[in-house]
PDB file of C-alpha atoms in Angstrom:
ATOM      1  CA  MET A   1      -0.163  -0.086   0.071  1.00  0.00           C
ATOM      2  CA  GLU A   2       1.189   3.452  -0.772  1.00  0.00           C
ATOM      3  CA  ILE A   3       0.016   6.710   0.982  1.00  0.00           C
ATOM      4  CA  ILE A   4      -0.145   9.770  -0.966  1.00  0.00           C
ATOM      5  CA  PRO A   5      -0.100  12.849   0.967  1.00  0.00           C
ATOM      6  CA  ALA A   6      -2.695  15.560  -0.282  1.00  0.00           C
ATOM      7  CA  ILE A   7      -2.535  19.258  -0.131  1.00  0.00           C
ATOM      8  CA  LEU A   8      -5.310  21.684  -0.933  1.00  0.00           C
ATOM      9  CA  PRO A   9      -3.235  24.706  -1.377  1.00  0.00           C
ATOM     10  CA  LYS A  10      -4.273  28.098  -1.019  1.00  0.00           C
ATOM     11  CA  ASP A  11      -0.920  29.408  -2.314  1.00  0.00           C
ATOM     12  CA  PHE A  12       2.253  28.604  -3.784  1.00  0.00           C
ATOM     13  CA  ASN A  13       3.995  29.138   0.015  1.00  0.00           C
ATOM     14  CA  GLU A  14       1.696  26.535   1.569  1.00  0.00           C
ATOM     15  CA  ILE A  15       2.751  23.770  -1.217  1.00  0.00           C
ATOM     16  CA  ASP A  16       6.462  24.567  -0.497  1.00  0.00           C
ATOM     17  CA  GLU A  17       5.852  24.573   3.173  1.00  0.00           C
ATOM     18  CA  LYS A  18       3.987  21.090   3.435  1.00  0.00           C
ATOM     19  CA  THR A  19       5.970  19.411   0.694  1.00  0.00           C
ATOM     20  CA  SER A  20       9.039  19.706   2.863  1.00  0.00           C
ATOM     21  CA  LEU A  21       7.096  18.030   5.737  1.00  0.00           C
ATOM     22  CA  VAL A  22       6.824  14.684   3.653  1.00  0.00           C
ATOM     23  CA  VAL A  23      10.207  14.622   1.679  1.00  0.00           C
ATOM     24  CA  GLY A  24      11.660  11.154   2.662  1.00  0.00           C
ATOM     25  CA  LEU A  25       8.487   9.897   3.868  1.00  0.00           C
ATOM     26  CA  ALA A  26       6.483   9.868   0.419  1.00  0.00           C
ATOM     27  CA  ASP A  27       7.437   9.416  -3.171  1.00  0.00           C
ATOM     28  CA  ILE A  28       4.319  11.334  -4.380  1.00  0.00           C
ATOM     29  CA  VAL A  29       2.450  14.186  -3.421  1.00  0.00           C
ATOM     30  CA  GLN A  30      -1.002  15.082  -4.355  1.00  0.00           C
ATOM     31  CA  ILE A  31      -1.879  18.825  -5.043  1.00  0.00           C
ATOM     32  CA  ASP A  32      -5.625  19.447  -5.351  1.00  0.00           C
ATOM     33  CA  ILE A  33      -6.424  21.924  -7.796  1.00  0.00           C
ATOM     34  CA  CYS A  34      -9.915  23.690  -7.677  1.00  0.00           C
ATOM     35  CA  ASP A  35     -10.962  26.366 -10.011  1.00  0.00           C
ATOM     36  CA  GLY A  36     -14.328  27.406  -8.193  1.00  0.00           C
ATOM     37  CA  LYS A  37     -16.255  26.270 -11.255  1.00  0.00           C
ATOM     38  CA  PHE A  38     -16.454  22.450 -11.046  1.00  0.00           C
ATOM     39  CA  VAL A  39     -16.203  22.675  -7.247  1.00  0.00           C
ATOM     40  CA  ALA A  40     -17.058  25.634  -5.258  1.00  0.00           C
ATOM     41  CA  ASN A  41     -13.481  25.690  -3.434  1.00  0.00           C
ATOM     42  CA  THR A  42     -10.743  27.715  -5.234  1.00  0.00           C
ATOM     43  CA  THR A  43      -7.055  26.651  -4.842  1.00  0.00           C
ATOM     44  CA  TRP A  44      -3.735  27.638  -6.120  1.00  0.00           C
ATOM     45  CA  PRO A  45      -3.032  28.742  -8.860  1.00  0.00           C
ATOM     46  CA  TYR A  46      -6.871  29.677  -9.548  1.00  0.00           C
ATOM     47  CA  LYS A  47      -7.282  31.312  -6.105  1.00  0.00           C
ATOM     48  CA  LYS A  48      -3.909  33.319  -6.142  1.00  0.00           C
ATOM     49  CA  ARG A  49      -2.057  33.041  -9.622  1.00  0.00           C
ATOM     50  CA  ASP A  50       1.121  34.362  -8.875  1.00  0.00           C
ATOM     51  CA  GLU A  51       4.622  34.730 -10.501  1.00  0.00           C
ATOM     52  CA  ASN A  52       5.635  30.951  -9.095  1.00  0.00           C
ATOM     53  CA  PHE A  53       2.970  29.500 -11.411  1.00  0.00           C
ATOM     54  CA  GLU A  54       4.144  31.440 -14.521  1.00  0.00           C
ATOM     55  CA  SER A  55       7.854  30.765 -13.415  1.00  0.00           C
ATOM     56  CA  ILE A  56       7.272  27.116 -13.461  1.00  0.00           C
ATOM     57  CA  ILE A  57       5.470  26.891 -16.645  1.00  0.00           C
ATOM     58  CA  ARG A  58       8.465  29.080 -18.286  1.00  0.00           C
ATOM     59  CA  GLU A  59      10.733  26.429 -16.382  1.00  0.00           C
ATOM     60  CA  ASP A  60      12.469  28.977 -14.858  1.00  0.00           C
ATOM     61  CA  ARG A  61      11.860  26.891 -11.590  1.00  0.00           C
ATOM     62  CA  GLY A  62      10.385  23.642 -10.694  1.00  0.00           C
ATOM     63  CA  MET A  63       7.783  22.674  -8.207  1.00  0.00           C
ATOM     64  CA  PRO A  64       9.150  22.396  -4.525  1.00  0.00           C
ATOM     65  CA  VAL A  65      11.668  19.518  -3.897  1.00  0.00           C
ATOM     66  CA  TRP A  66      10.658  18.204  -7.474  1.00  0.00           C
ATOM     67  CA  GLU A  67      14.065  16.417  -7.097  1.00  0.00           C
ATOM     68  CA  ASP A  68      12.563  14.323  -4.492  1.00  0.00           C
ATOM     69  CA  LEU A  69       8.939  14.020  -5.039  1.00  0.00           C
ATOM     70  CA  ASP A  70       6.668  13.017  -7.928  1.00  0.00           C
ATOM     71  CA  TYR A  71       3.372  15.200  -8.090  1.00  0.00           C
ATOM     72  CA  GLU A  72       0.013  14.035  -9.010  1.00  0.00           C
ATOM     73  CA  PHE A  73      -2.586  16.596  -9.667  1.00  0.00           C
ATOM     74  CA  ASP A  74      -6.236  16.113  -8.583  1.00  0.00           C
ATOM     75  CA  LEU A  75      -7.898  18.291 -11.211  1.00  0.00           C
ATOM     76  CA  MET A  76     -11.147  19.490  -9.822  1.00  0.00           C
ATOM     77  CA  ILE A  77     -11.552  21.777 -12.581  1.00  0.00           C
ATOM     78  CA  LYS A  78     -14.162  22.311 -15.263  1.00  0.00           C
ATOM     79  CA  ASP A  79     -12.844  20.718 -18.758  1.00  0.00           C
ATOM     80  CA  PRO A  80      -9.446  19.646 -17.362  1.00  0.00           C
ATOM     81  CA  TRP A  81      -8.496  18.961 -20.887  1.00  0.00           C
ATOM     82  CA  ARG A  82      -8.345  22.432 -22.025  1.00  0.00           C
ATOM     83  CA  ASN A  83      -5.314  23.125 -19.923  1.00  0.00           C
ATOM     84  CA  MET A  84      -3.639  19.441 -19.949  1.00  0.00           C
ATOM     85  CA  ALA A  85      -0.451  20.764 -21.865  1.00  0.00           C
ATOM     86  CA  VAL A  86       0.194  23.279 -18.870  1.00  0.00           C
ATOM     87  CA  TRP A  87      -0.178  20.618 -16.569  1.00  0.00           C
ATOM     88  CA  ALA A  88       2.076  18.263 -18.430  1.00  0.00           C
ATOM     89  CA  GLN A  89       4.442  21.190 -18.727  1.00  0.00           C
ATOM     90  CA  ILE A  90       4.714  21.814 -14.990  1.00  0.00           C
ATOM     91  CA  GLY A  91       5.994  17.850 -14.601  1.00  0.00           C
ATOM     92  CA  VAL A  92       2.979  16.295 -13.239  1.00  0.00           C
ATOM     93  CA  SER A  93       3.859  12.465 -12.954  1.00  0.00           C
ATOM     94  CA  SER A  94      -0.077  11.703 -13.055  1.00  0.00           C
ATOM     95  CA  VAL A  95      -3.495  13.614 -13.095  1.00  0.00           C
ATOM     96  CA  VAL A  96      -6.762  12.392 -11.398  1.00  0.00           C
ATOM     97  CA  ILE A  97      -9.945  13.949 -13.172  1.00  0.00           C
ATOM     98  CA  ASN A  98     -13.616  13.378 -12.320  1.00  0.00           C
ATOM     99  CA  PRO A  99     -15.434  12.089 -15.435  1.00  0.00           C
ATOM    100  CA  THR A 100     -18.331  14.627 -14.806  1.00  0.00           C
ATOM    101  CA  SER A 101     -15.975  17.536 -14.747  1.00  0.00           C
ATOM    102  CA  CYS A 102     -16.213  17.535 -18.682  1.00  0.00           C
ATOM    103  CA  ASP A 103     -18.350  16.370 -21.768  1.00  0.00           C
ATOM    104  CA  SER A 104     -16.098  13.733 -22.738  1.00  0.00           C
ATOM    105  CA  VAL A 105     -13.465  11.950 -20.962  1.00  0.00           C
ATOM    106  CA  ASP A 106     -12.212  11.161 -24.496  1.00  0.00           C
ATOM    107  CA  ASN A 107     -11.233  14.854 -24.743  1.00  0.00           C
ATOM    108  CA  VAL A 108      -9.145  14.450 -21.636  1.00  0.00           C
ATOM    109  CA  ILE A 109      -7.414  11.180 -23.086  1.00  0.00           C
ATOM    110  CA  VAL A 110      -6.692  12.886 -26.267  1.00  0.00           C
ATOM    111  CA  ALA A 111      -5.397  16.211 -24.613  1.00  0.00           C
ATOM    112  CA  ILE A 112      -3.087  14.069 -22.424  1.00  0.00           C
ATOM    113  CA  ASN A 113      -1.705  11.958 -25.425  1.00  0.00           C
ATOM    114  CA  LEU A 114      -1.057  15.416 -27.238  1.00  0.00           C
ATOM    115  CA  ALA A 115       0.622  17.112 -24.300  1.00  0.00           C
ATOM    116  CA  GLN A 116       2.956  13.985 -23.842  1.00  0.00           C
ATOM    117  CA  SER A 117       4.019  14.021 -27.513  1.00  0.00           C
ATOM    118  CA  PHE A 118       5.467  17.680 -27.044  1.00  0.00           C
ATOM    119  CA  MET A 119       7.630  16.490 -24.030  1.00  0.00           C
TER     120      MET A 119
END
């Protein structure tokens, strides 16, 4: 059995703080991403989109302790396929989606395959 710690981050600093607590204890950490549309809650990067998110996309920096942890993003967002390339670019090792978050899960699979082909 594998335990995957989950973080529901209000901002990037919280991700940095909480991932440092699990280094050496877990191999994967899950970041719950909420857009305020699919679910009522809003988390980073939708709650407070900051320069850290943009910097990771530009590959100027990585997610906190990326050398020691793999990241799984639980995309509790409307139509997660629309931004799949961004999540892949950030370097997540896996994504979790809710099939009711979009009209077609096929769109998500196609978007994931396309995103991976550019990596």
